[in-house]
Amino acid sequence: MNWNYDASDYNENSYVVIPEGIHRARISAAEVKTYSTGREGFAITFDISGYSGKVFYNLVLMEENKQQTNQKLGSLFNSFDIQPSMDCNTWVGKVGVICVKHGEYNGEKQANFHYCINRSKQESLPAWKEPLSGNSESAPAPAPAPATYNPFA
């Protein structure tokens, strides 16, 4: 292998956790997946406006709770202006808005998908900004998540 490692390119603290709140997001990948439970669903990856990190969402199709599953699909379709379709390849590249919450994984804080924001509530947010490489110093500040918002109501 022909590679010259340059230690000056390494920054131990280069990973920035995407802040909690409301963010414009772009679907960068979506694939049909069979989960360990045997259920099918979609593994969705979001780029976040102005950040180099990604947020992941596993939308599991629950046959025993069709209403909740259709609510989650409808919320995604509405937020990202997707014509209702189970062909997730058509979702890639669509821009919408999501709420990010923090969780913990292996003792580290990480940004998690929380819910999609209805298209009618997106006008006041900053426009999409391409993700930065390396840091997020010029990323738009996230809007705070509403304390009483219920995405499933």
mmCIF file of N, CA, C and O in Angstrom, residues 45-105:
data_model
loop_
_atom_site.group_PDB
_atom_site.id
_atom_site.type_symbol
_atom_site.label_atom_id
_atom_site.label_comp_id
_atom_site.label_asym_id
_atom_site.label_seq_id
_atom_site.Cartn_x
_atom_site.Cartn_y
_atom_site.Cartn_z
ATOM 1 N N THR A 45 -30.172 6.869 6.793
ATOM 2 C CA THR A 45 -29.051 7.691 7.247
ATOM 3 C C THR A 45 -29.307 9.127 6.809
ATOM 4 O O THR A 45 -29.645 9.377 5.653
ATOM 5 N N PHE A 46 -29.156 10.052 7.770
ATOM 6 C CA PHE A 46 -29.358 11.471 7.500
ATOM 7 C C PHE A 46 -28.041 12.221 7.602
ATOM 8 O O PHE A 46 -27.283 12.031 8.554
ATOM 9 N N ASP A 47 -27.768 13.104 6.621
ATOM 10 C CA ASP A 47 -26.763 14.147 6.778
ATOM 11 C C ASP A 47 -27.471 15.276 7.499
ATOM 12 O O ASP A 47 -28.668 15.508 7.265
ATOM 13 N N ILE A 48 -26.753 15.987 8.358
ATOM 14 C CA ILE A 48 -27.336 17.096 9.106
ATOM 15 C C ILE A 48 -26.745 18.397 8.580
ATOM 16 O O ILE A 48 -25.528 18.524 8.433
ATOM 17 N N SER A 49 -27.601 19.354 8.323
ATOM 18 C CA SER A 49 -27.195 20.626 7.738
ATOM 19 C C SER A 49 -26.050 21.261 8.517
ATOM 20 O O SER A 49 -26.165 21.531 9.714
ATOM 21 N N GLY A 50 -24.913 21.466 7.821
ATOM 22 C CA GLY A 50 -23.770 22.150 8.405
ATOM 23 C C GLY A 50 -22.868 21.306 9.284
ATOM 24 O O GLY A 50 -21.886 21.818 9.805
ATOM 25 N N TYR A 51 -23.170 20.024 9.462
ATOM 26 C CA TYR A 51 -22.362 19.155 10.337
ATOM 27 C C TYR A 51 -21.768 18.002 9.540
ATOM 28 O O TYR A 51 -22.353 17.552 8.557
ATOM 29 N N SER A 52 -20.637 17.501 10.002
ATOM 30 C CA SER A 52 -20.003 16.382 9.320
ATOM 31 C C SER A 52 -20.540 15.041 9.807
ATOM 32 O O SER A 52 -20.366 14.036 9.133
ATOM 33 N N GLY A 53 -21.197 14.999 10.962
ATOM 34 C CA GLY A 53 -21.732 13.753 11.493
ATOM 35 C C GLY A 53 -23.023 13.336 10.806
ATOM 36 O O GLY A 53 -23.604 14.082 10.018
ATOM 37 N N LYS A 54 -23.457 12.136 11.121
ATOM 38 C CA LYS A 54 -24.689 11.584 10.558
ATOM 39 C C LYS A 54 -25.596 11.128 11.691
ATOM 40 O O LYS A 54 -25.152 10.897 12.802
ATOM 41 N N VAL A 55 -26.884 11.007 11.374
ATOM 42 C CA VAL A 55 -27.875 10.492 12.320
ATOM 43 C C VAL A 55 -28.562 9.326 11.635
ATOM 44 O O VAL A 55 -28.837 9.372 10.429
ATOM 45 N N PHE A 56 -28.834 8.273 12.406
ATOM 46 C CA PHE A 56 -29.398 7.043 11.858
ATOM 47 C C PHE A 56 -30.788 6.787 12.427
ATOM 48 O O PHE A 56 -31.060 7.100 13.581
ATOM 49 N N TYR A 57 -31.645 6.204 11.595
ATOM 50 C CA TYR A 57 -33.024 5.905 11.981
ATOM 51 C C TYR A 57 -33.400 4.539 11.435
ATOM 52 O O TYR A 57 -33.288 4.298 10.234
ATOM 53 N N ASN A 58 -33.818 3.660 12.319
ATOM 54 C CA ASN A 58 -34.346 2.364 11.912
ATOM 55 C C ASN A 58 -35.860 2.416 12.023
ATOM 56 O O ASN A 58 -36.407 2.417 13.121
ATOM 57 N N LEU A 59 -36.519 2.486 10.888
ATOM 58 C CA LEU A 59 -37.977 2.541 10.849
ATOM 59 C C LEU A 59 -38.474 1.115 10.627
ATOM 60 O O LEU A 59 -38.409 0.588 9.521
ATOM 61 N N VAL A 60 -38.928 0.490 11.709
ATOM 62 C CA VAL A 60 -39.355 -0.906 11.684
ATOM 63 C C VAL A 60 -40.842 -0.974 11.337
ATOM 64 O O VAL A 60 -41.653 -0.251 11.919
ATOM 65 N N LEU A 61 -41.188 -1.837 10.401
ATOM 66 C CA LEU A 61 -42.582 -2.030 10.002
ATOM 67 C C LEU A 61 -43.224 -3.038 10.965
ATOM 68 O O LEU A 61 -42.825 -4.189 11.025
ATOM 69 N N MET A 62 -44.196 -2.562 11.733
ATOM 70 C CA MET A 62 -44.833 -3.397 12.761
ATOM 71 C C MET A 62 -46.226 -3.806 12.302
ATOM 72 O O MET A 62 -47.163 -3.004 12.347
ATOM 73 N N GLU A 63 -46.346 -5.031 11.863
ATOM 74 C CA GLU A 63 -47.616 -5.558 11.370
ATOM 75 C C GLU A 63 -48.698 -5.503 12.445
ATOM 76 O O GLU A 63 -49.861 -5.248 12.149
ATOM 77 N N GLU A 64 -48.313 -5.693 13.705
ATOM 78 C CA GLU A 64 -49.291 -5.683 14.805
ATOM 79 C C GLU A 64 -49.724 -4.272 15.206
ATOM 80 O O GLU A 64 -50.644 -4.092 15.992
ATOM 81 N N ASN A 65 -49.051 -3.251 14.690
ATOM 82 C CA ASN A 65 -49.419 -1.871 14.987
ATOM 83 C C ASN A 65 -49.309 -1.038 13.706
ATOM 84 O O ASN A 65 -48.460 -0.161 13.580
ATOM 85 N N LYS A 66 -50.212 -1.330 12.778
ATOM 86 C CA LYS A 66 -50.177 -0.672 11.466
ATOM 87 C C LYS A 66 -50.369 0.831 11.574
ATOM 88 O O LYS A 66 -49.742 1.593 10.843
ATOM 89 N N GLN A 67 -51.240 1.278 12.487
ATOM 90 C CA GLN A 67 -51.506 2.718 12.609
ATOM 91 C C GLN A 67 -50.229 3.460 12.994
ATOM 92 O O GLN A 67 -49.897 4.481 12.402
ATOM 93 N N GLN A 68 -49.491 2.971 13.979
ATOM 94 C CA GLN A 68 -48.259 3.641 14.410
ATOM 95 C C GLN A 68 -47.201 3.602 13.297
ATOM 96 O O GLN A 68 -46.520 4.600 13.048
ATOM 97 N N THR A 69 -47.098 2.468 12.617
ATOM 98 C CA THR A 69 -46.138 2.358 11.520
ATOM 99 C C THR A 69 -46.488 3.335 10.400
ATOM 100 O O THR A 69 -45.615 4.042 9.881
ATOM 101 N N ASN A 70 -47.774 3.406 10.027
ATOM 102 C CA ASN A 70 -48.191 4.333 8.982
ATOM 103 C C ASN A 70 -48.021 5.787 9.412
ATOM 104 O O ASN A 70 -47.715 6.655 8.590
ATOM 105 N N GLN A 71 -48.176 6.071 10.713
ATOM 106 C CA GLN A 71 -47.935 7.420 11.223
ATOM 107 C C GLN A 71 -46.462 7.798 11.044
ATOM 108 O O GLN A 71 -46.140 8.905 10.606
ATOM 109 N N LYS A 72 -45.563 6.875 11.362
ATOM 110 C CA LYS A 72 -44.127 7.142 11.215
ATOM 111 C C LYS A 72 -43.753 7.317 9.744
ATOM 112 O O LYS A 72 -42.992 8.221 9.395
ATOM 113 N N LEU A 73 -44.297 6.454 8.872
ATOM 114 C CA LEU A 73 -44.035 6.600 7.443
ATOM 115 C C LEU A 73 -44.594 7.918 6.920
ATOM 116 O O LEU A 73 -43.922 8.650 6.195
ATOM 117 N N GLY A 74 -45.833 8.244 7.310
ATOM 118 C CA GLY A 74 -46.457 9.486 6.865
ATOM 119 C C GLY A 74 -45.691 10.708 7.325
ATOM 120 O O GLY A 74 -45.558 11.690 6.588
ATOM 121 N N SER A 75 -45.168 10.659 8.544
ATOM 122 C CA SER A 75 -44.377 11.765 9.083
ATOM 123 C C SER A 75 -43.095 11.965 8.264
ATOM 124 O O SER A 75 -42.718 13.090 7.935
ATOM 125 N N LEU A 76 -42.439 10.863 7.910
ATOM 126 C CA LEU A 76 -41.238 10.927 7.073
ATOM 127 C C LEU A 76 -41.587 11.479 5.693
ATOM 128 O O LEU A 76 -40.931 12.398 5.191
ATOM 129 N N PHE A 77 -42.643 10.940 5.079
ATOM 130 C CA PHE A 77 -43.048 11.383 3.745
ATOM 131 C C PHE A 77 -43.392 12.870 3.749
ATOM 132 O O PHE A 77 -43.012 13.616 2.850
ATOM 133 N N ASN A 78 -44.126 13.321 4.779
ATOM 134 C CA ASN A 78 -44.526 14.722 4.866
ATOM 135 C C ASN A 78 -43.307 15.624 5.047
ATOM 136 O O ASN A 78 -43.122 16.590 4.316
ATOM 137 N N SER A 79 -42.469 15.308 6.009
ATOM 138 C CA SER A 79 -41.326 16.159 6.332
ATOM 139 C C SER A 79 -40.361 16.293 5.155
ATOM 140 O O SER A 79 -39.832 17.372 4.904
ATOM 141 N N PHE A 80 -40.145 15.198 4.440
ATOM 142 C CA PHE A 80 -39.148 15.180 3.374
ATOM 143 C C PHE A 80 -39.771 15.325 1.977
ATOM 144 O O PHE A 80 -39.088 15.155 0.979
ATOM 145 N N ASP A 81 -41.069 15.666 1.931
ATOM 146 C CA ASP A 81 -41.779 15.885 0.679
ATOM 147 C C ASP A 81 -41.587 14.709 -0.279
ATOM 148 O O ASP A 81 -41.224 14.864 -1.444
ATOM 149 N N ILE A 82 -41.840 13.506 0.259
ATOM 150 C CA ILE A 82 -41.710 12.265 -0.499
ATOM 151 C C ILE A 82 -43.099 11.801 -0.908
ATOM 152 O O ILE A 82 -43.999 11.722 -0.063
ATOM 153 N N GLN A 83 -43.269 11.498 -2.182
ATOM 154 C CA GLN A 83 -44.513 10.874 -2.613
ATOM 155 C C GLN A 83 -44.543 9.487 -1.976
ATOM 156 O O GLN A 83 -43.565 8.738 -2.103
ATOM 157 N N PRO A 84 -45.616 9.139 -1.256
ATOM 158 C CA PRO A 84 -45.643 7.850 -0.548
ATOM 159 C C PRO A 84 -45.252 6.689 -1.453
ATOM 160 O O PRO A 84 -45.880 6.433 -2.475
ATOM 161 N N SER A 85 -44.154 6.044 -1.067
ATOM 162 C CA SER A 85 -43.604 4.933 -1.836
ATOM 163 C C SER A 85 -42.731 4.092 -0.915
ATOM 164 O O SER A 85 -42.003 4.628 -0.083
ATOM 165 N N MET A 86 -42.800 2.784 -1.094
ATOM 166 C CA MET A 86 -41.933 1.880 -0.335
ATOM 167 C C MET A 86 -40.596 1.671 -1.054
ATOM 168 O O MET A 86 -39.754 0.927 -0.575
ATOM 169 N N ASP A 87 -40.397 2.336 -2.183
ATOM 170 C CA ASP A 87 -39.117 2.283 -2.885
ATOM 171 C C ASP A 87 -38.208 3.329 -2.247
ATOM 172 O O ASP A 87 -38.184 4.492 -2.670
ATOM 173 N N CYS A 88 -37.466 2.914 -1.230
ATOM 174 C CA CYS A 88 -36.656 3.861 -0.455
ATOM 175 C C CYS A 88 -35.525 4.483 -1.272
ATOM 176 O O CYS A 88 -34.962 5.500 -0.868
ATOM 177 N N ASN A 89 -35.202 3.926 -2.427
ATOM 178 C CA ASN A 89 -34.188 4.552 -3.278
ATOM 179 C C ASN A 89 -34.635 5.936 -3.737
ATOM 180 O O ASN A 89 -33.813 6.812 -3.971
ATOM 181 N N THR A 90 -35.955 6.145 -3.840
ATOM 182 C CA THR A 90 -36.472 7.453 -4.275
ATOM 183 C C THR A 90 -36.396 8.483 -3.145
ATOM 184 O O THR A 90 -36.613 9.664 -3.389
ATOM 185 N N TRP A 91 -36.126 8.049 -1.929
ATOM 186 C CA TRP A 91 -36.041 8.960 -0.784
ATOM 187 C C TRP A 91 -34.690 9.669 -0.714
ATOM 188 O O TRP A 91 -34.583 10.760 -0.137
ATOM 189 N N VAL A 92 -33.655 9.029 -1.232
ATOM 190 C CA VAL A 92 -32.281 9.534 -1.102
ATOM 191 C C VAL A 92 -32.165 10.899 -1.784
ATOM 192 O O VAL A 92 -32.627 11.100 -2.906
ATOM 193 N N GLY A 93 -31.568 11.844 -1.061
ATOM 194 C CA GLY A 93 -31.372 13.200 -1.558
ATOM 195 C C GLY A 93 -32.447 14.169 -1.106
ATOM 196 O O GLY A 93 -32.277 15.382 -1.246
ATOM 197 N N LYS A 94 -33.539 13.668 -0.564
ATOM 198 C CA LYS A 94 -34.623 14.540 -0.112
ATOM 199 C C LYS A 94 -34.209 15.254 1.179
ATOM 200 O O LYS A 94 -33.571 14.675 2.052
ATOM 201 N N VAL A 95 -34.609 16.529 1.291
ATOM 202 C CA VAL A 95 -34.285 17.347 2.466
ATOM 203 C C VAL A 95 -35.571 17.615 3.244
ATOM 204 O O VAL A 95 -36.597 17.971 2.670
ATOM 205 N N GLY A 96 -35.495 17.429 4.547
ATOM 206 C CA GLY A 96 -36.607 17.697 5.454
ATOM 207 C C GLY A 96 -36.060 18.201 6.775
ATOM 208 O O GLY A 96 -34.945 18.740 6.825
ATOM 209 N N VAL A 97 -36.803 17.988 7.842
ATOM 210 C CA VAL A 97 -36.369 18.450 9.160
ATOM 211 C C VAL A 97 -36.639 17.358 10.190
ATOM 212 O O VAL A 97 -37.705 16.744 10.196
ATOM 213 N N ILE A 98 -35.646 17.131 11.063
ATOM 214 C CA ILE A 98 -35.797 16.157 12.139
ATOM 215 C C ILE A 98 -35.426 16.782 13.477
ATOM 216 O O ILE A 98 -34.731 17.798 13.533
ATOM 217 N N CYS A 99 -35.900 16.151 14.530
ATOM 218 C CA CYS A 99 -35.491 16.507 15.881
ATOM 219 C C CYS A 99 -34.435 15.500 16.320
ATOM 220 O O CYS A 99 -34.622 14.290 16.153
ATOM 221 N N VAL A 100 -33.330 16.000 16.853
ATOM 222 C CA VAL A 100 -32.229 15.168 17.331
ATOM 223 C C VAL A 100 -32.226 15.201 18.857
ATOM 224 O O VAL A 100 -32.360 16.266 19.460
ATOM 225 N N LYS A 101 -32.104 14.051 19.462
ATOM 226 C CA LYS A 101 -31.940 13.911 20.921
ATOM 227 C C LYS A 101 -30.641 13.170 21.170
ATOM 228 O O LYS A 101 -30.177 12.399 20.330
ATOM 229 N N HIS A 102 -30.064 13.382 22.332
ATOM 230 C CA HIS A 102 -28.843 12.669 22.684
ATOM 231 C C HIS A 102 -29.161 11.398 23.452
ATOM 232 O O HIS A 102 -30.092 11.358 24.245
ATOM 233 N N GLY A 103 -28.379 10.393 23.175
ATOM 234 C CA GLY A 103 -28.434 9.130 23.896
ATOM 235 C C GLY A 103 -27.017 8.722 24.217
ATOM 236 O O GLY A 103 -26.061 9.441 23.915
ATOM 237 N N GLU A 104 -26.876 7.574 24.818
ATOM 238 C CA GLU A 104 -25.543 7.094 25.164
ATOM 239 C C GLU A 104 -25.325 5.737 24.515
ATOM 240 O O GLU A 104 -26.219 4.894 24.479
ATOM 241 N N TYR A 105 -24.150 5.551 23.964
ATOM 242 C CA TYR A 105 -23.766 4.289 23.357
ATOM 243 C C TYR A 105 -22.335 3.987 23.760
ATOM 244 O O TYR A 105 -21.436 4.799 23.519
#
